[in-house]
Coordinates of C-alpha atoms and ligand atoms in Angstrom, one line a residue:
X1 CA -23.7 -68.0 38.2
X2 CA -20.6 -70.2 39.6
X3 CA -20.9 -72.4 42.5
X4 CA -18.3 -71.7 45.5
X5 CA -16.3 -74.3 43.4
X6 CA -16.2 -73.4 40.6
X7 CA -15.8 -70.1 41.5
X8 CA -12.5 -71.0 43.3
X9 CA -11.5 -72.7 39.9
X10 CA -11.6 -70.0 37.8
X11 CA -10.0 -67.8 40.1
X12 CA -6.9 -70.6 40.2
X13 CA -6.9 -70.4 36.9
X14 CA -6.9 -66.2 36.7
X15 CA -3.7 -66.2 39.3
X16 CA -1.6 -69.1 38.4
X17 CA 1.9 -68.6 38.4
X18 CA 1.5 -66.2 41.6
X19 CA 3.1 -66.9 44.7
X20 CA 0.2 -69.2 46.4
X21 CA -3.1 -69.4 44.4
X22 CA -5.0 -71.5 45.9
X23 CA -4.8 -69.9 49.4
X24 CA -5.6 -66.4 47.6
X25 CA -8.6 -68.0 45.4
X26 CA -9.7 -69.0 49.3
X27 CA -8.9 -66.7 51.5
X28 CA -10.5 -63.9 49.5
X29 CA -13.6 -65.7 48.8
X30 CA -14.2 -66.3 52.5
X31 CA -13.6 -62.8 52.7
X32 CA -16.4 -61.7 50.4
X33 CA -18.8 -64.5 51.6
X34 CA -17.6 -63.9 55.5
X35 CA -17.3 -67.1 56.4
X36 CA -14.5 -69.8 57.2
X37 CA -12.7 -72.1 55.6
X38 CA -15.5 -75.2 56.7
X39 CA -18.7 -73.5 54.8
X40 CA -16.8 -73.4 52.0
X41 CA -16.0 -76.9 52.0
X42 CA -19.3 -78.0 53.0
X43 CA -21.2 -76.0 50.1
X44 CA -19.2 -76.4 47.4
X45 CA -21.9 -76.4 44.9
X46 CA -24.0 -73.3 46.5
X47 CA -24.1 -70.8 43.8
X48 CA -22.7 -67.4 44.2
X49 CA -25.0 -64.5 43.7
X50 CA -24.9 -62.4 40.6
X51 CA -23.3 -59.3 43.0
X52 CA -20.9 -61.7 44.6
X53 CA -19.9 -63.3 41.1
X54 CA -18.6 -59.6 39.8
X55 CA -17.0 -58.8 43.3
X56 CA -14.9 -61.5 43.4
X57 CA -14.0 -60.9 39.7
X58 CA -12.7 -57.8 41.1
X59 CA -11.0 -58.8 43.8
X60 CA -8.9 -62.0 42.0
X61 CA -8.3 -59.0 39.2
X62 CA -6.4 -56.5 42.4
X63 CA -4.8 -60.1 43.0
X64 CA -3.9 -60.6 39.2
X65 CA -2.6 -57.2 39.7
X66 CA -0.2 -57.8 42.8
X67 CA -2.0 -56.2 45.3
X68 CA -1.4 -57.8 48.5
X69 CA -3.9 -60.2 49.9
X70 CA -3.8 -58.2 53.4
X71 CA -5.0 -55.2 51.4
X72 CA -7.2 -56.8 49.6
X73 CA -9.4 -58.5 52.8
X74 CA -8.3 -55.8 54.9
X75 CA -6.7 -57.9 58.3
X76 CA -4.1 -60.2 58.8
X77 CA -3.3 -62.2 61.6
X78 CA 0.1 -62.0 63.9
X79 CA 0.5 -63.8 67.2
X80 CA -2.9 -64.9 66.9
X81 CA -4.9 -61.7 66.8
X82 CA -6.5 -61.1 64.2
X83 CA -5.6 -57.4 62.8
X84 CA -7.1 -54.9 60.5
X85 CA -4.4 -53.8 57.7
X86 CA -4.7 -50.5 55.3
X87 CA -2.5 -49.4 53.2
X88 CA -1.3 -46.4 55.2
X89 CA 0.9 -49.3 57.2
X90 CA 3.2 -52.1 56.7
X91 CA 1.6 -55.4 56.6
X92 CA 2.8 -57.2 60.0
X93 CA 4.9 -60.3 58.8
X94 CA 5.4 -63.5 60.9
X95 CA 9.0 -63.1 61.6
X96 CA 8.4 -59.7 63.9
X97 CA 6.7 -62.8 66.2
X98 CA 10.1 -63.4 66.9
X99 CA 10.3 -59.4 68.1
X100 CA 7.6 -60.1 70.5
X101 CA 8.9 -63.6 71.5
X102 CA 12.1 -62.1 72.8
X103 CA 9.9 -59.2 74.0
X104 CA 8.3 -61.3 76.6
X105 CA 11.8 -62.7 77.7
X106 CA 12.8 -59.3 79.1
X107 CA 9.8 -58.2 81.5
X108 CA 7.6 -59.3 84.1
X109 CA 3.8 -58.8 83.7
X110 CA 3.5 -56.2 86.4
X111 CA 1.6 -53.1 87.0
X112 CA 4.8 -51.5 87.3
X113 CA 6.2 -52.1 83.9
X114 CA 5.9 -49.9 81.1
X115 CA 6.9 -50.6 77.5
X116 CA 7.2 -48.8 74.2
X117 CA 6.7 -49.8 70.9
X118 CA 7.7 -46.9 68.3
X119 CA 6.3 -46.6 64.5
X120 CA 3.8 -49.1 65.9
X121 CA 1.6 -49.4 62.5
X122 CA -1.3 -51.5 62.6
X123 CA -0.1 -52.1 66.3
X124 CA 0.9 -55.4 66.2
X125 CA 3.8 -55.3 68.1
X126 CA 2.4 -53.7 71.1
X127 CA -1.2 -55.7 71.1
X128 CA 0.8 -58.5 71.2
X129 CA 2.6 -57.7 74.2
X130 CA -0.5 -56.4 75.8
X131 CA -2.7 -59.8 74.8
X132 CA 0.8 -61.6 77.0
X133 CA 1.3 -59.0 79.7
X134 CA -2.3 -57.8 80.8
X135 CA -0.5 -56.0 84.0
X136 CA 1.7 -53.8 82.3
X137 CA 1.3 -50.4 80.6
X138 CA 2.0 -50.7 76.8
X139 CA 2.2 -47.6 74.8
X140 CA 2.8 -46.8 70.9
X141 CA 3.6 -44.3 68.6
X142 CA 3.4 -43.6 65.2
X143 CA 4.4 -40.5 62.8
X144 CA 1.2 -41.1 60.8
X145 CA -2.0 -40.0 61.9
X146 CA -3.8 -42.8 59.9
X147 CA -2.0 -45.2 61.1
X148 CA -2.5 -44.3 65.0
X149 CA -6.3 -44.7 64.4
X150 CA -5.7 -47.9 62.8
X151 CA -3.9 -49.6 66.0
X152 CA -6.6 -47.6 68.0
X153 CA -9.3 -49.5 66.2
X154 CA -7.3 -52.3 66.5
X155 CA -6.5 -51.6 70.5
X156 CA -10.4 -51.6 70.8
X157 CA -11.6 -54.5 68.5
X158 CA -9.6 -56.7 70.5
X159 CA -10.1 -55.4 73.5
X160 CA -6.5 -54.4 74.6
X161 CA -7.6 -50.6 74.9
X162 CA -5.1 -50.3 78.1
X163 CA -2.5 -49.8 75.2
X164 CA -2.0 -46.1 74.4
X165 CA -1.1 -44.7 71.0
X166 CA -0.1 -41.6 70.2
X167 CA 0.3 -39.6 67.3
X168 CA 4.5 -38.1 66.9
X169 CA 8.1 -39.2 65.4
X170 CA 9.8 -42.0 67.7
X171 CA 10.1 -41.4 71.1
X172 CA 9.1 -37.8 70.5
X173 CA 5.4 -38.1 72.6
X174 CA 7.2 -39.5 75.5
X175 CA 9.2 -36.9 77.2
X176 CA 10.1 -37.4 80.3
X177 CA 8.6 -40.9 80.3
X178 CA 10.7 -44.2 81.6
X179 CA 10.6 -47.7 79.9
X180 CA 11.6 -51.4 80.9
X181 CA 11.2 -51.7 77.5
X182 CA 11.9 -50.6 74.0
X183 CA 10.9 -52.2 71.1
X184 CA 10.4 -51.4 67.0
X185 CA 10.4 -52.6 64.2
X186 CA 11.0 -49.7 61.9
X187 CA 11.6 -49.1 58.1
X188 CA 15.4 -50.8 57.8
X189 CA 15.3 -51.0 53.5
X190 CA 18.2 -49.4 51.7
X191 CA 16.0 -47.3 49.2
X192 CA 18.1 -48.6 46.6
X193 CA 17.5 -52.1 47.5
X194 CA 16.1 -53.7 44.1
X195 CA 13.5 -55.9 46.2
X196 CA 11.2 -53.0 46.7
X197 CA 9.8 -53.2 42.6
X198 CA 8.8 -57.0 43.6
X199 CA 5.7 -58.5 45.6
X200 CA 3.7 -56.8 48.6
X201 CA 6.4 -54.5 49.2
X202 CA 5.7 -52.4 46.1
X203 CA 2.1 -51.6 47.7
X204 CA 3.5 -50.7 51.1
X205 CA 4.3 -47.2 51.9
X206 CA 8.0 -46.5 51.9
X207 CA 7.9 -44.6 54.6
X208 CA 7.5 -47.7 56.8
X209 CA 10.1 -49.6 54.7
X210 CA 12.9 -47.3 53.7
X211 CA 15.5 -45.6 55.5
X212 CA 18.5 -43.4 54.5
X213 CA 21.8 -44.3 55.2
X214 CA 21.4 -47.7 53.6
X215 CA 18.3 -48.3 56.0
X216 CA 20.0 -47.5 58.8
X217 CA 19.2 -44.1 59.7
X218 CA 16.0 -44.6 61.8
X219 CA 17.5 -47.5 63.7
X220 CA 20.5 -45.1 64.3
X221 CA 17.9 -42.8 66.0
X222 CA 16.3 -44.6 68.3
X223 CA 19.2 -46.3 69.4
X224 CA 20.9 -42.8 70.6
X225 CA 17.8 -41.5 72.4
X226 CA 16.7 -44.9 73.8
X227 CA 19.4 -44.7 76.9
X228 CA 17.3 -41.4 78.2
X229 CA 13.6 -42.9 78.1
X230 CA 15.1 -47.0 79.7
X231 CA 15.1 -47.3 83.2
X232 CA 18.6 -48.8 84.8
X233 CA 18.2 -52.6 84.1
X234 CA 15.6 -51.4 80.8
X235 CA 16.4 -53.1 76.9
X236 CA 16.0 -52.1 73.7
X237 CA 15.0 -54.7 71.1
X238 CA 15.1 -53.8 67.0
X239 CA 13.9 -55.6 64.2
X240 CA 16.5 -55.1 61.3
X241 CA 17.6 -56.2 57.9
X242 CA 18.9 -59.5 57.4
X243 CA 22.5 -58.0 56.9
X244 CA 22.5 -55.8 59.3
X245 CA 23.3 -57.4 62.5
X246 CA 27.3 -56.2 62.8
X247 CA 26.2 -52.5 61.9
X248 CA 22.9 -52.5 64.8
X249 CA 25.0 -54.0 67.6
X250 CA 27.6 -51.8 66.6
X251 CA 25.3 -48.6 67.2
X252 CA 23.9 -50.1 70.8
X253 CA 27.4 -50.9 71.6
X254 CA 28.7 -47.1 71.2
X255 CA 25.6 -46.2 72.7
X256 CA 26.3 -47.5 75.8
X257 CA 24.2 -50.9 75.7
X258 CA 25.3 -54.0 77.2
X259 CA 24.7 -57.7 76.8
X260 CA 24.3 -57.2 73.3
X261 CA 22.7 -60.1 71.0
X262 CA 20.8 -61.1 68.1
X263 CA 18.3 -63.5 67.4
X264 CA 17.4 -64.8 64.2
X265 CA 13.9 -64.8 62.4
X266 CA 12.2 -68.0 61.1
X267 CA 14.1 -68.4 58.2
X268 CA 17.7 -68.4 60.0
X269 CA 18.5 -65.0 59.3
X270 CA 19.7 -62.3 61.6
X271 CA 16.5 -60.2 62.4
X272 CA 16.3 -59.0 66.5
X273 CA 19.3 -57.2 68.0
X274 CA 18.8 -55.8 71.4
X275 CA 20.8 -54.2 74.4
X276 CA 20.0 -53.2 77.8
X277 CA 21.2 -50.3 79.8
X278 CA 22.5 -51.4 83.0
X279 CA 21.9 -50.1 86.7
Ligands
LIG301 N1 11.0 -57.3 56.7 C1 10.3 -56.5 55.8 C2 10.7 -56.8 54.4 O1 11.9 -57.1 54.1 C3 10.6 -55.0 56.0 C4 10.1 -54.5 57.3 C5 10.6 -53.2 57.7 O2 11.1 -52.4 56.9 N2 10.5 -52.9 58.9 O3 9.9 -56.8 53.5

């Protein structure tokens, strides 16, 4: 059998060409041996066992094939939790940090405050404001019943269970419920947009991706309910497509938002709009 090396090699080797194959060849062998970065590095010439030769074979092959790493070991980190992904949700991506960054501008961490984060996923969104804002009440929803018991799990394995997730479209679980705070990052793809045949995105479900009108339908919905569930003073805060800035503040604007803005993501594109409704 291959030593953790060697191992590593071969499975270079197997997905050269890919996007980062060194970091796969690791990350998924830490995976399957469950441990970190430092054991493999200090027992590089431990041999694998005869089970854990043909498991990683199979697991550089969903590689080979494209699945997404996140799939493949099952959790990704964002803001520094660590988070259990499934294919039922979209893989949370570094730039919503900047979601979550602006988040935390808007509210106080008080027992009083109460914030929303709609087509919540694997949660991430939402844990992360709870890991920040212990005091306040976060809630979630999501459409798919799969996905609510993933953030559940999630809730619990990181011990944020003060955040509540519940099952519905939107805002839909909520009635008669009043937010300081709005936020979601939901599907904003044009399902004509020729990115979605290339990389992780062709393993995600569309329904957390896509969006009618030119990815703009779902946005378009939350904005024109939002005023009804914000408290006087409460924002909004979207994630959105990189061209989609004019067309989002546009919506908030008409929908009676005010001090309007957008922030960009990581990469200097346009990626957080947000309003609030004032008193
Ligand atoms: N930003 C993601 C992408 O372009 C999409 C996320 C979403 O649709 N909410 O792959």
């Amino acid at each position: 059998m291959p030593s953790i090396v060697e191992a590593q090699n071969w499975a270079k080797q197997q997905l050269a060409g890919g996007e980062s194959p060194k970091v796969d060849a690791k990350v998924i062998l830490q995976h399957l041996l469950q441990c970190n970065q430092t054991y493999l590095l200090t027992w590089p010439e431990k041999t694998l066992s005869n089970e854990q030769w043909s498991r990683y074979q199979e697991l550089i092959a969903k590689r080979v094939a494209g699945e997404p790493v996140a799939y493949i070991v099952g959790e990704r980190e964002f803001w520094s939790l660590s988070l259990k992904v499934s294919p039922a949700t979209l893989i949370p991506r570094p730039d919503t940090e900047v979601l979550v960054e602006q988040a935390l501008k808007k509210v106080l961490n008080q027992a009083d405050t109460h914030i929303v984060d709609l087509g919540t996923g694997t949660g991430a969104i939402a844990l992360a404001l709870a890991s920040e804002l212990p005091k306040a009440k976060v809630f979630a929803s999501d459409l798919r019943e799969d996905a609510v018991n993933l953030a559940q799990d999630n809730a619990q394995k990181l011990d944020l269970s003060q955040v509540q997730v519940k099952q519905g479209s939107w805002f839909e679980p909520f009635a008669e419920q009043q937010f300081d705070l709005v936020v979601s990052n939901p599907p904003y793809i044009d399902p004509e947009d020729p990115h979605l045949s290339q990389g992780d995105v062709r393993f995600e479900p569309s329904s957390a991706l896509t969006a009618e009108q030119h990815g703009l339908a779902d946005i378009e919905h939350i904005v024109s309910h939002a005023p009804s569930y914000l408290k006087a003073g409460g924002w909004l805060l979207l994630e959105h497509g990189f061209d989609q800035k004019e067309a989002v503040q546009g919506l908030l604007i008409a929908n009676g938002f005010a001090e309007v803005f957008t922030e960009q993501d990581y990469g200097g594109m346009d990626r957080v709009t947000g309003g609030c409704i004032k008193e």
